[in-house]
PDB file of C-alpha atoms and ligand atoms in Angstrom:
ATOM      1  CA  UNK A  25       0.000   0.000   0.000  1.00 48.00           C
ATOM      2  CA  UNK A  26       2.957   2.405  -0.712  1.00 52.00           C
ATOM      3  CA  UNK A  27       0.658   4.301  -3.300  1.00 51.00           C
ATOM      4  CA  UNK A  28      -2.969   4.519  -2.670  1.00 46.00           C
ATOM      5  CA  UNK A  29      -5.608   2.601  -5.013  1.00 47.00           C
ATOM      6  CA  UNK A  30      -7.145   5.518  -5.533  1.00 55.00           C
ATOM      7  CA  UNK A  31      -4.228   7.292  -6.693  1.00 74.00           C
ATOM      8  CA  UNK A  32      -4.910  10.283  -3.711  1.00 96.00           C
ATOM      9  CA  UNK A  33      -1.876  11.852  -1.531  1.00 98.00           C
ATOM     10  CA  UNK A  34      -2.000  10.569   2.058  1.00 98.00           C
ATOM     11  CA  UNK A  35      -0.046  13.842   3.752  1.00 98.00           C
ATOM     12  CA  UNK A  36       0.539  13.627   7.270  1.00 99.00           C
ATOM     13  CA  UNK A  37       1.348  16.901   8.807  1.00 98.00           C
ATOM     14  CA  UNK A  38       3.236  17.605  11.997  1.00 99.00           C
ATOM     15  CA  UNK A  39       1.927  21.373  12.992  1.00 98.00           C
ATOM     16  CA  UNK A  40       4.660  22.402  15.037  1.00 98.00           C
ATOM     17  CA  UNK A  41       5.325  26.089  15.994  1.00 98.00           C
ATOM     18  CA  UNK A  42       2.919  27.200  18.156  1.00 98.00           C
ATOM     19  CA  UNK A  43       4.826  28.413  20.911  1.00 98.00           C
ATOM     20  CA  UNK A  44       7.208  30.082  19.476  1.00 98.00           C
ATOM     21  CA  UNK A  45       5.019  32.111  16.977  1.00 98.00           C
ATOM     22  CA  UNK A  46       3.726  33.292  20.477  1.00 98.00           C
ATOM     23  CA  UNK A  47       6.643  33.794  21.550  1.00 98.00           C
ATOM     24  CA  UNK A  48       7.775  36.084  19.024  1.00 98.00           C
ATOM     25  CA  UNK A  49       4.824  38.125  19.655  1.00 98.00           C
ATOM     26  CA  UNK A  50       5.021  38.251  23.826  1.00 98.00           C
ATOM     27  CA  UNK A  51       2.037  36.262  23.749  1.00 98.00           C
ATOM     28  CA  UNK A  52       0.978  33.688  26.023  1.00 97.00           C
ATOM     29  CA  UNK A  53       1.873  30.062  24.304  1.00 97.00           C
ATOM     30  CA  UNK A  54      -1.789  29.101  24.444  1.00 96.00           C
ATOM     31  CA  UNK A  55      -2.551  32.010  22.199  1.00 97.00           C
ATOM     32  CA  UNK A  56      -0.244  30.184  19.450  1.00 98.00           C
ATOM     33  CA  UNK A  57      -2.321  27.200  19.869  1.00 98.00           C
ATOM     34  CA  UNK A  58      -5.280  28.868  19.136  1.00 97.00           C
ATOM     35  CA  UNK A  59      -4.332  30.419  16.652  1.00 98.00           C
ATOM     36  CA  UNK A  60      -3.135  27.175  15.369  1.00 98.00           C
ATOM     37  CA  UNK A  61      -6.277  25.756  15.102  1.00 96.00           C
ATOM     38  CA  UNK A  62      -7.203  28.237  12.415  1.00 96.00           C
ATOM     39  CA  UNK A  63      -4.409  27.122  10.280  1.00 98.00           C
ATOM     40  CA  UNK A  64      -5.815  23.235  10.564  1.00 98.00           C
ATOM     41  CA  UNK A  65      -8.992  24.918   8.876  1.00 97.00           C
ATOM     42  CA  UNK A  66      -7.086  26.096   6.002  1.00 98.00           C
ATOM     43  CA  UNK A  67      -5.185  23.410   5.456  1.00 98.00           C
ATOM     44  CA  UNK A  68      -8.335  20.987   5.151  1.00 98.00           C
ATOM     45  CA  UNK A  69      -9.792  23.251   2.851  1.00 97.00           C
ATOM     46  CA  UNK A  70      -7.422  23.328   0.694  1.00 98.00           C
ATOM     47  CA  UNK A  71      -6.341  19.647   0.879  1.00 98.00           C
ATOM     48  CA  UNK A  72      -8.672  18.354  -1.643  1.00 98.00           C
ATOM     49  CA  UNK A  73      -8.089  20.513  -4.395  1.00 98.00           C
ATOM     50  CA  UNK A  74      -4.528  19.582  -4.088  1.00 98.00           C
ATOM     51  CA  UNK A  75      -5.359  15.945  -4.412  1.00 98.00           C
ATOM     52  CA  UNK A  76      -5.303  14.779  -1.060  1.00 98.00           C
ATOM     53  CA  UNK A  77      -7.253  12.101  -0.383  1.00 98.00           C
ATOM     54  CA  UNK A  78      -5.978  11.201   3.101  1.00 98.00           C
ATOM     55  CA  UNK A  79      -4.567  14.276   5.631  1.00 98.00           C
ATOM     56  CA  UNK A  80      -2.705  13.317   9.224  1.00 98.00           C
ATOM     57  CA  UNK A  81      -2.603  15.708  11.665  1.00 98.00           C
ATOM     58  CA  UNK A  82      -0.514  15.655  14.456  1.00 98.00           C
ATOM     59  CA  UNK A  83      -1.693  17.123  17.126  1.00 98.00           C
ATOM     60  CA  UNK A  84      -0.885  15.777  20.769  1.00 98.00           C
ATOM     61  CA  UNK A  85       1.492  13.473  21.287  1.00 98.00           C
ATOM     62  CA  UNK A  86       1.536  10.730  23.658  1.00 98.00           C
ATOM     63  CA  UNK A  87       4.869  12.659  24.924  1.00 98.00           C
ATOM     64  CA  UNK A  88       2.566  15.979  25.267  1.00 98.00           C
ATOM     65  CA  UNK A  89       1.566  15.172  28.209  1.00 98.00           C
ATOM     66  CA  UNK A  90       4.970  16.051  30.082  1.00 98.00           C
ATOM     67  CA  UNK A  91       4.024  20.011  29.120  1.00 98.00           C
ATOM     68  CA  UNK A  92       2.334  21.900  32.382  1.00 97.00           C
ATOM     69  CA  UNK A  93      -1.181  20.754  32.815  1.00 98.00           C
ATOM     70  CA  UNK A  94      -2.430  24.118  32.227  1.00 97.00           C
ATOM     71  CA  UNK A  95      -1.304  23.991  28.650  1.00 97.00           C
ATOM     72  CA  UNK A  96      -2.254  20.428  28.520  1.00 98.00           C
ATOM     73  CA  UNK A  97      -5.989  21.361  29.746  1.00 97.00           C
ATOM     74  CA  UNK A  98      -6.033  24.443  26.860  1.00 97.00           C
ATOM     75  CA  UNK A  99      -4.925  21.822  24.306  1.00 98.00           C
ATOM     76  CA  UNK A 100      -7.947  19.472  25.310  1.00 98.00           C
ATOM     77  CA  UNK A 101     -10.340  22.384  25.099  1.00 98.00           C
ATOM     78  CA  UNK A 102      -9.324  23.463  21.740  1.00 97.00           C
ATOM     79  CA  UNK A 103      -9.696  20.738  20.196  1.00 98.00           C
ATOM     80  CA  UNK A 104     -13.245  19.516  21.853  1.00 98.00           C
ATOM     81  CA  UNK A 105     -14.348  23.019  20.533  1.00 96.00           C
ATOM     82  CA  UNK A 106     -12.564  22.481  17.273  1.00 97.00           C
ATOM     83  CA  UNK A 107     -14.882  19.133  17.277  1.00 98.00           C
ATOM     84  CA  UNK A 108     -18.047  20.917  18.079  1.00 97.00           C
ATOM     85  CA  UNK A 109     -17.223  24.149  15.744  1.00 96.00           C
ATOM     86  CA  UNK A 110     -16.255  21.936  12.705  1.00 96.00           C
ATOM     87  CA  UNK A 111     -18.485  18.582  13.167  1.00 97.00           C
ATOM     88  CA  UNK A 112     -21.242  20.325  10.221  1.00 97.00           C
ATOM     89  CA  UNK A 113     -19.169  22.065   8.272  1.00 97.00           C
ATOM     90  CA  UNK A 114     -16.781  18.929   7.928  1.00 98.00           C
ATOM     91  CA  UNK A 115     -20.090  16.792   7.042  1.00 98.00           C
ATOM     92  CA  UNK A 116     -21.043  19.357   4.500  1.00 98.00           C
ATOM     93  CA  UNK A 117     -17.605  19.502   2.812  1.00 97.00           C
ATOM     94  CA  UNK A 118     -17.260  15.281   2.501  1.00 98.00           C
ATOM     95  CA  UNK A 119     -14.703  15.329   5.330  1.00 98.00           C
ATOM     96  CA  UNK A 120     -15.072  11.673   7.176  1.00 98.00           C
ATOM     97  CA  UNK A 121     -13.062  12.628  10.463  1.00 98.00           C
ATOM     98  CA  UNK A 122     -11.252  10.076  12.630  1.00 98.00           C
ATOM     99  CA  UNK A 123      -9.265  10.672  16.132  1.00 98.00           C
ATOM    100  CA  UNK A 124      -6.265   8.399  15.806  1.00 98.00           C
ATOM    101  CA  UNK A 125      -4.445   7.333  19.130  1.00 98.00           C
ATOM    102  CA  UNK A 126      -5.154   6.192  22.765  1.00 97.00           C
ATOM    103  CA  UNK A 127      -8.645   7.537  24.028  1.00 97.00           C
ATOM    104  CA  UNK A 128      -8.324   6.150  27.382  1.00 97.00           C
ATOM    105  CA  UNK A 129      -6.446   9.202  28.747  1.00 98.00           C
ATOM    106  CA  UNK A 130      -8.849  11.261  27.389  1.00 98.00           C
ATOM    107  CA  UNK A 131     -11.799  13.492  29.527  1.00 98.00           C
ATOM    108  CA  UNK A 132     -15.601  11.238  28.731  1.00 98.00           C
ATOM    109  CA  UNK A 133     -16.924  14.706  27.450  1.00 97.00           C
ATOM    110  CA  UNK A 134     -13.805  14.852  24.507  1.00 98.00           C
ATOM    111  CA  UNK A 135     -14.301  11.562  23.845  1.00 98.00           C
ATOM    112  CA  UNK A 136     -18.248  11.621  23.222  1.00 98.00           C
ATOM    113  CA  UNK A 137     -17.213  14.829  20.813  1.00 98.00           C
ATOM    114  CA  UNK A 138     -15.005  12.869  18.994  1.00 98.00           C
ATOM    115  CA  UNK A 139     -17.551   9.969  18.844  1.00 97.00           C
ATOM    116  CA  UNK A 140     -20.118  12.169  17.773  1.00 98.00           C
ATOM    117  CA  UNK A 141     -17.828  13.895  15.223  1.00 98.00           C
ATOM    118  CA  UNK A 142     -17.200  10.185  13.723  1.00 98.00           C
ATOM    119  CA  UNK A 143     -20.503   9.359  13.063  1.00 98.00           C
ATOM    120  CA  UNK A 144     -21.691  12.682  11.945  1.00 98.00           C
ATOM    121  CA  UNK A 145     -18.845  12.640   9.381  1.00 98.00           C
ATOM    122  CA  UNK A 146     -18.816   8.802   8.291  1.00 98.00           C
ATOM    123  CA  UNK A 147     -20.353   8.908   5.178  1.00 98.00           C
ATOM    124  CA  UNK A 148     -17.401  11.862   3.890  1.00 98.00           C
ATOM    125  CA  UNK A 149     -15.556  10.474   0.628  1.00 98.00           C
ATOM    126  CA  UNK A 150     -13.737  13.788  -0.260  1.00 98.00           C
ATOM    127  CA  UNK A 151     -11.349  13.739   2.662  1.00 98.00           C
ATOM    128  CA  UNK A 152     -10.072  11.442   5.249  1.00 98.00           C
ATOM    129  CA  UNK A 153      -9.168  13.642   8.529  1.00 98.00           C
ATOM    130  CA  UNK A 154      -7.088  12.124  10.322  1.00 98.00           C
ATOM    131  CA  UNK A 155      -6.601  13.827  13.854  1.00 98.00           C
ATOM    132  CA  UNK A 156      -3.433  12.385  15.582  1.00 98.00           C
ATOM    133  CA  UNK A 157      -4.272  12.916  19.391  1.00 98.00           C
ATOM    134  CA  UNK A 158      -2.524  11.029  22.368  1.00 98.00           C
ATOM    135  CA  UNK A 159      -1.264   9.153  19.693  1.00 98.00           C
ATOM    136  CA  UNK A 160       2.290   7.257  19.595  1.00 98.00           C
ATOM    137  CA  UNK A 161       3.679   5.549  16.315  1.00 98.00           C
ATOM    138  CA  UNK A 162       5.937   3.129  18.377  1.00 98.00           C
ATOM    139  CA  UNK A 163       2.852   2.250  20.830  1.00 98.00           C
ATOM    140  CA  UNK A 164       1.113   1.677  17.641  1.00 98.00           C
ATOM    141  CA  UNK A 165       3.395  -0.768  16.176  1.00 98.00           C
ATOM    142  CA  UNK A 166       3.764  -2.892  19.185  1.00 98.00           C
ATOM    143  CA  UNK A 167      -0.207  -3.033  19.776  1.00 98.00           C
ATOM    144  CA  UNK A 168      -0.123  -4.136  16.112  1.00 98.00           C
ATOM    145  CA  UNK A 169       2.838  -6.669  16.987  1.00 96.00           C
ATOM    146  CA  UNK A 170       1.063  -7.619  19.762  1.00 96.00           C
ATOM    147  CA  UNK A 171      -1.809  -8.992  18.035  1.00 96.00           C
ATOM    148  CA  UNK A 172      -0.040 -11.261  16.218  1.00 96.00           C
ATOM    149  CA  UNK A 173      -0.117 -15.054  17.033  1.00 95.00           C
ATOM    150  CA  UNK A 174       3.307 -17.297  17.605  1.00 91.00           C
ATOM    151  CA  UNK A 175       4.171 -18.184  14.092  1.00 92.00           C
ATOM    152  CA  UNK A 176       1.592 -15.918  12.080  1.00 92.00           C
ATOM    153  CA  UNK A 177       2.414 -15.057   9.180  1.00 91.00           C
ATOM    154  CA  UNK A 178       1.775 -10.971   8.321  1.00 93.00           C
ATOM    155  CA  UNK A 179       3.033  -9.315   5.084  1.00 96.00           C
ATOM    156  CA  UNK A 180       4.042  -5.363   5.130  1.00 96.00           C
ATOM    157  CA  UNK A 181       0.437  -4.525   3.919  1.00 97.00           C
ATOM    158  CA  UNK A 182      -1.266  -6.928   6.383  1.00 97.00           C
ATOM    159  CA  UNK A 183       0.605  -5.535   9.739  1.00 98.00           C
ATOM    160  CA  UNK A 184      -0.383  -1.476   8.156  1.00 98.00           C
ATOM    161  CA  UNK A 185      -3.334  -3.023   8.402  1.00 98.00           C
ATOM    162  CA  UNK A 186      -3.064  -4.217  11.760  1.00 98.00           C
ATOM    163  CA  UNK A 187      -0.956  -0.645  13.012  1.00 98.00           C
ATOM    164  CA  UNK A 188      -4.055   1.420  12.047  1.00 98.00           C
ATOM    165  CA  UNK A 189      -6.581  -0.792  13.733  1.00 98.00           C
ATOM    166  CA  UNK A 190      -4.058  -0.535  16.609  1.00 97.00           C
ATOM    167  CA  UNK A 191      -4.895   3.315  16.651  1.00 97.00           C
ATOM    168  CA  UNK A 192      -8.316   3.440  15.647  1.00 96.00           C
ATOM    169  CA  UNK A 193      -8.203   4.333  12.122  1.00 98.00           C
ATOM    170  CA  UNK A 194      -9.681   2.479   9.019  1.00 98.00           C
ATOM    171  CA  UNK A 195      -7.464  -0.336   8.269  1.00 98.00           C
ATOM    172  CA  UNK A 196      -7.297   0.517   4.722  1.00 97.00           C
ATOM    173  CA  UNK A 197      -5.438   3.766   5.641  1.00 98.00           C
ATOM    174  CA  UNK A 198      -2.591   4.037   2.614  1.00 97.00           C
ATOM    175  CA  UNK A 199       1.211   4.566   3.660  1.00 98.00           C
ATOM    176  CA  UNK A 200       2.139   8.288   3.978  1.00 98.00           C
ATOM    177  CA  UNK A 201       3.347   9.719   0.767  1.00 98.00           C
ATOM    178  CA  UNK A 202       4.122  13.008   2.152  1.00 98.00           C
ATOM    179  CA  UNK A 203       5.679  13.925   5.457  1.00 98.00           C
ATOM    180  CA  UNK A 204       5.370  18.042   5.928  1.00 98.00           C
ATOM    181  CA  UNK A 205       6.946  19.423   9.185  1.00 98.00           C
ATOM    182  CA  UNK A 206       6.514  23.186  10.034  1.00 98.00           C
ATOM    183  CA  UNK A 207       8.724  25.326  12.352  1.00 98.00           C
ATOM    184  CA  UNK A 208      12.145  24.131  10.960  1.00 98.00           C
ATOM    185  CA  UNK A 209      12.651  21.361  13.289  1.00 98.00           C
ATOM    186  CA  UNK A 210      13.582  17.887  11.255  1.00 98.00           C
ATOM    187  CA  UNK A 211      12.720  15.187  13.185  1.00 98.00           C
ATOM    188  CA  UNK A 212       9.756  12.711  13.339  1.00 98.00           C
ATOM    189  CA  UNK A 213       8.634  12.815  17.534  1.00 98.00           C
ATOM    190  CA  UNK A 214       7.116   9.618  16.945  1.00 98.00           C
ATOM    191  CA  UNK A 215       4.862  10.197  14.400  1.00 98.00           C
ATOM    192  CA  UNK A 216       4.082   7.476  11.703  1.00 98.00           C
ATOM    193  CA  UNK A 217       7.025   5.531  11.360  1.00 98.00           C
ATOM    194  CA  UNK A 218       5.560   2.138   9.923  1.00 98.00           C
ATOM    195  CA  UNK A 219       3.757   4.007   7.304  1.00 98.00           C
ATOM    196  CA  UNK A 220       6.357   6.593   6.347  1.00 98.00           C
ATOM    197  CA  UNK A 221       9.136   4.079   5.168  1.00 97.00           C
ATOM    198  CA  UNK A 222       8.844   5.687   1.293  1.00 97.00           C
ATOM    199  CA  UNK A 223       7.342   8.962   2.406  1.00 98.00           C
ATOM    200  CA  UNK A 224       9.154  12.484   0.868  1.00 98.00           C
ATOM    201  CA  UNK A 225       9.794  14.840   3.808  1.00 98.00           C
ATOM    202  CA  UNK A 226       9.576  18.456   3.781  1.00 98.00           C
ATOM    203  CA  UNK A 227      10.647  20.364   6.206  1.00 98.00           C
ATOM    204  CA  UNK A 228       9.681  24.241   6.276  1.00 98.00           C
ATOM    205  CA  UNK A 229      10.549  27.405   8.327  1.00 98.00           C
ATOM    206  CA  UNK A 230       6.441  28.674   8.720  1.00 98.00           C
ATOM    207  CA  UNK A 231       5.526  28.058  12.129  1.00 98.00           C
ATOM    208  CA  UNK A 232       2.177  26.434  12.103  1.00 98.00           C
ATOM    209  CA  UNK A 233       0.199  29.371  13.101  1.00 98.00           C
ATOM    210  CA  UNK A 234       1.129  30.846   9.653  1.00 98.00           C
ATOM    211  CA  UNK A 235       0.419  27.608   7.339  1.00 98.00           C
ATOM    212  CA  UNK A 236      -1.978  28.456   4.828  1.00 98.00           C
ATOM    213  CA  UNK A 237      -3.594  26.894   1.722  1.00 98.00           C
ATOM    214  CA  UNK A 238      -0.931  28.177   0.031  1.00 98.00           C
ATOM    215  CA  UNK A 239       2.067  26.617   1.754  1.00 98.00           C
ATOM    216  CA  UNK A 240       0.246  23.056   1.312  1.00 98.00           C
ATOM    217  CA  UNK A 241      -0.168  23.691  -2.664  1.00 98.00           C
ATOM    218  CA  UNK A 242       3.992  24.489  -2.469  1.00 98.00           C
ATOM    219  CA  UNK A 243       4.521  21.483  -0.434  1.00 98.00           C
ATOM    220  CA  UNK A 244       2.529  19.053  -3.255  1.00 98.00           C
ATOM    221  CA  UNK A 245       4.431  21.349  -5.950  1.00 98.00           C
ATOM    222  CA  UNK A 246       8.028  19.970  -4.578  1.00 98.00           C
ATOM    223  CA  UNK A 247       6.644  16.387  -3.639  1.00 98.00           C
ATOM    224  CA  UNK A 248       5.826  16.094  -7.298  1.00 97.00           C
ATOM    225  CA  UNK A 249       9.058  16.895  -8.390  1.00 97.00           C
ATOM    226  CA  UNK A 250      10.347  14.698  -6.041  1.00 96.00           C
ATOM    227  CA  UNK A 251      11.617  10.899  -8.090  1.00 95.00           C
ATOM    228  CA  UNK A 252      10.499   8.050  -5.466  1.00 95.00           C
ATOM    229  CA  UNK A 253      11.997   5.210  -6.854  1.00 95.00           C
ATOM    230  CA  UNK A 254      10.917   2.692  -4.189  1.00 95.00           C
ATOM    231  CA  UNK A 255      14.197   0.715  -4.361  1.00 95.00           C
ATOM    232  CA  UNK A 256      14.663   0.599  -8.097  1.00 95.00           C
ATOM    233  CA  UNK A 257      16.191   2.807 -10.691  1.00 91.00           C
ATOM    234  CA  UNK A 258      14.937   6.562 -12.267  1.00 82.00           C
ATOM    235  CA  UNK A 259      12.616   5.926 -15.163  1.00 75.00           C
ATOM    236  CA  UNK A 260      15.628   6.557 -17.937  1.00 76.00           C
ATOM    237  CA  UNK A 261      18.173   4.794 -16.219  1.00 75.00           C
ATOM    238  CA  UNK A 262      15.888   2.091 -15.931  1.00 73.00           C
ATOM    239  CA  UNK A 263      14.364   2.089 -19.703  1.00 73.00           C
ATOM    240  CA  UNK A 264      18.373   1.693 -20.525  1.00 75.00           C
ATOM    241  CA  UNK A 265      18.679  -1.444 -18.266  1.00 75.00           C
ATOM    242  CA  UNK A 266      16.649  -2.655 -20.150  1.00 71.00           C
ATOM    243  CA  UNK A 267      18.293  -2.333 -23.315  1.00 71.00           C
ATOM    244  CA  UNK A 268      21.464  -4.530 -22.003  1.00 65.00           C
ATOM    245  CA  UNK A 269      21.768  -7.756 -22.164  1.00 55.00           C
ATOM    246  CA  UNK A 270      20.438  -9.045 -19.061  1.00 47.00           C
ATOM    247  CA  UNK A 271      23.406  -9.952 -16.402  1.00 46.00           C
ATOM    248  CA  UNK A 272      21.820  -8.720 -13.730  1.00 40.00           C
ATOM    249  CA  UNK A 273      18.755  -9.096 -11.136  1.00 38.00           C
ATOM    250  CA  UNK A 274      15.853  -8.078 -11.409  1.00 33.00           C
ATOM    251  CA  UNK A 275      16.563  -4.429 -12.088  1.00 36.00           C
ATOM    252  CA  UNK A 276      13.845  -1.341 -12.121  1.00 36.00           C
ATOM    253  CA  UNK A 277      10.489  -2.643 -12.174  1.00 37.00           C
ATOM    254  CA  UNK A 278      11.739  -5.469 -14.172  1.00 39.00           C
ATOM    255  CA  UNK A 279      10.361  -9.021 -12.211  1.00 38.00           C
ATOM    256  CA  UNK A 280      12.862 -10.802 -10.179  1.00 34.00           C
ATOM    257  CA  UNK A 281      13.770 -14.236 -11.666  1.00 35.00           C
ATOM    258  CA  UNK A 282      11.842 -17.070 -10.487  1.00 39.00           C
ATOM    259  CA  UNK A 283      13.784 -17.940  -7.218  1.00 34.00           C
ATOM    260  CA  UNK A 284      14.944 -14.748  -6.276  1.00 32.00           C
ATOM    261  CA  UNK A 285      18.081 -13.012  -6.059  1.00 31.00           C
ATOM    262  CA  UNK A 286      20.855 -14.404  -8.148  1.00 26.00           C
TER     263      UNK A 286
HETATM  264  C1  LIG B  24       2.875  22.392  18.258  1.00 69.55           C
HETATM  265  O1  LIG B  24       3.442  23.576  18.713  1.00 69.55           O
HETATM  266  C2  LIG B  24       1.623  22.033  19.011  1.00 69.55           C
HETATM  267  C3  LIG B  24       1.768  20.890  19.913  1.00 69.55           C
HETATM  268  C4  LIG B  24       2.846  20.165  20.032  1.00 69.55           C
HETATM  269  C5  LIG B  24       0.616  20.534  20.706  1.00 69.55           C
HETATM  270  P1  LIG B  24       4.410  23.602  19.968  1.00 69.55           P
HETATM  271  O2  LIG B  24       3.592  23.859  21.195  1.00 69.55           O
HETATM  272  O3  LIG B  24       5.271  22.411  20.023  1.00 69.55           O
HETATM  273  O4  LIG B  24       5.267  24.888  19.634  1.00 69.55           O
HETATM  274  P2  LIG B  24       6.824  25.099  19.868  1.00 69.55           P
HETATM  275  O5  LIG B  24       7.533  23.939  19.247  1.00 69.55           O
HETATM  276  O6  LIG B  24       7.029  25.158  21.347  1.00 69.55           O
HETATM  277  O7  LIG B  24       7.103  26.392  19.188  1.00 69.55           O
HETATM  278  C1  LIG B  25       5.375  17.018  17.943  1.00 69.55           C
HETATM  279  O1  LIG B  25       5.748  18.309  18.327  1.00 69.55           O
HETATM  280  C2  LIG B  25       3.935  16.793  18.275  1.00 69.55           C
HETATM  281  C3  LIG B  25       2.969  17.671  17.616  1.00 69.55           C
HETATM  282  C4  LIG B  25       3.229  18.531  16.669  1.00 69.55           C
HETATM  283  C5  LIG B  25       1.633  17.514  18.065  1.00 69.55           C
HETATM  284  P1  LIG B  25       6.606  18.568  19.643  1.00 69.55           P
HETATM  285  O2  LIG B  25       6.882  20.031  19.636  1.00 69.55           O
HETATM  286  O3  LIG B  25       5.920  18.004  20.815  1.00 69.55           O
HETATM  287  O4  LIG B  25       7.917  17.715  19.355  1.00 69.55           O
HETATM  288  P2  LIG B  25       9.369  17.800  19.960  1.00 69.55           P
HETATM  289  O5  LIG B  25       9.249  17.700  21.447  1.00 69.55           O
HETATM  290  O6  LIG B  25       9.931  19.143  19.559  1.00 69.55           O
HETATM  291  O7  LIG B  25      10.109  16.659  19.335  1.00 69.55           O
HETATM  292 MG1  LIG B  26       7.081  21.941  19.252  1.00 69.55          MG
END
């Protein structure tokens, strides 16, 4: 599932920022996170005219929770109003939004929001939301290991399967094509790892609070450039390959020889 059947971008999108665009305006940090969840409007917006068929969004982490509780309990807030504020409008624009993560940790009155906001939203085909919250990519992949039975056999596509049951999304949830990652800082924090193993990363200087429609259109612009080449060889080299006489194995998207490797 490295490209999705429907030939949609899965983009998963780590908004990170928030602080110090507050920061850099002597505002309070909470004020970046609200402002933050303005940006998360724009970018669904614009997501499906871009060709996105499935959009990540990382919001809490499962390591979030180390922050002061006061900025913890703004957090929660935001997003159950985000819930309550965007449930219709999501509906009315084709958005089917999930909550991916743990939900155990979370208050009973977020949790019926998100609940309601799944099954007011279920029937959405334009846009998978996907809201990352409490969520973990390594706690993931070892509550999808964890299912597995002594001696089971599980190919790649079968255990994605198995990691997004793990967090509550649809199993059929494509690998990431894209990885986007505002504020300048290049690292993952535990977000997505089984399904990024062929995603393109970007990494850009906006902080989150700035992200606009705009930004995500210049982020598909440069993925599209981008050659993924999934192991084998750029198109040309490849169509030359396949010129010479074969002494090789199994280059480009040539098969490999019956019996593997040789
Ligand atoms: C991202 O912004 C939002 C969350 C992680 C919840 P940050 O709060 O991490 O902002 P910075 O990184 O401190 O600027
Ligand atoms: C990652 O951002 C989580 C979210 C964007 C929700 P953090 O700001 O928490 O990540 P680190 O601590 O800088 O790695
Ligand atoms: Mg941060």
């Amino acid at each position: 599932m490295d490209r999705p059947a429907n030939g949609g971008l899965h983009v998963g999108l780590i908004m990170d920022g928030n602080g110090r665009w507050a920061r850099a305006r002597g505002l309070p940090r909470t004020e970046g996170h609200r402002r933050g969840a303005d940006a998360v409007r724009r970018a669904v917006e614009a997501a499906p005219g871009l060709g996105i068929t499935t959009l990540t969004l990382y919001a809490f982490s499962a390591d979030n929770w180390r922050r002061p509780a006061a900025e913890v309990s703004t957090l929660m807030r935001l997003l159950e109003s985000f819930l309550a504020r965007e449930r219709m409008r999501c509906r009315r624009r084709g958005v089917r939004l999930a909550l991916i993560g743990r939900r155990d940790r979370l208050s009973p009155a977020l949790v019926r929001a998100i609940e309601e906001t799944e099954r007011a939203t279920r029937d959405g085909a334009r846009l998978y939301l996907r809201l990352a919250v409490d969520y973990s990519a390594r706690a993931a992949i070892l509550a999808a290991a964890g299912t597995l039975r002594p001696d089971e056999r599980c190919d790649e596509n079968g255990f994605l399967q198995r990691v997004n049951r793990a967090c509550h999304s649809d199993p059929d949830t494509p690998s990431v094509d894209l990885v986007i990652r505002t504020s300048g800082e290049q690292r993952l924090s535990d977000f997505l790892l089984f399904e990024s193993a062929y995603a393109e990363f970007l990494f850009i200087a906006t902080l989150w609070p700035d992200f606009d429609g705009q930004d995500l259109r210049r982020a598909v612009e440069a993925f599209r450039r981008r050659e993924r080449r999934y192991g084998g060889l750029t198109p040309d080299k490849a169509a030359r390959a396949a010129n010479r006489p074969r002494r090789d194995f199994g280059v480009g998207n040539a098969p490999l020889p019956a019996g593997g490797f040789r």
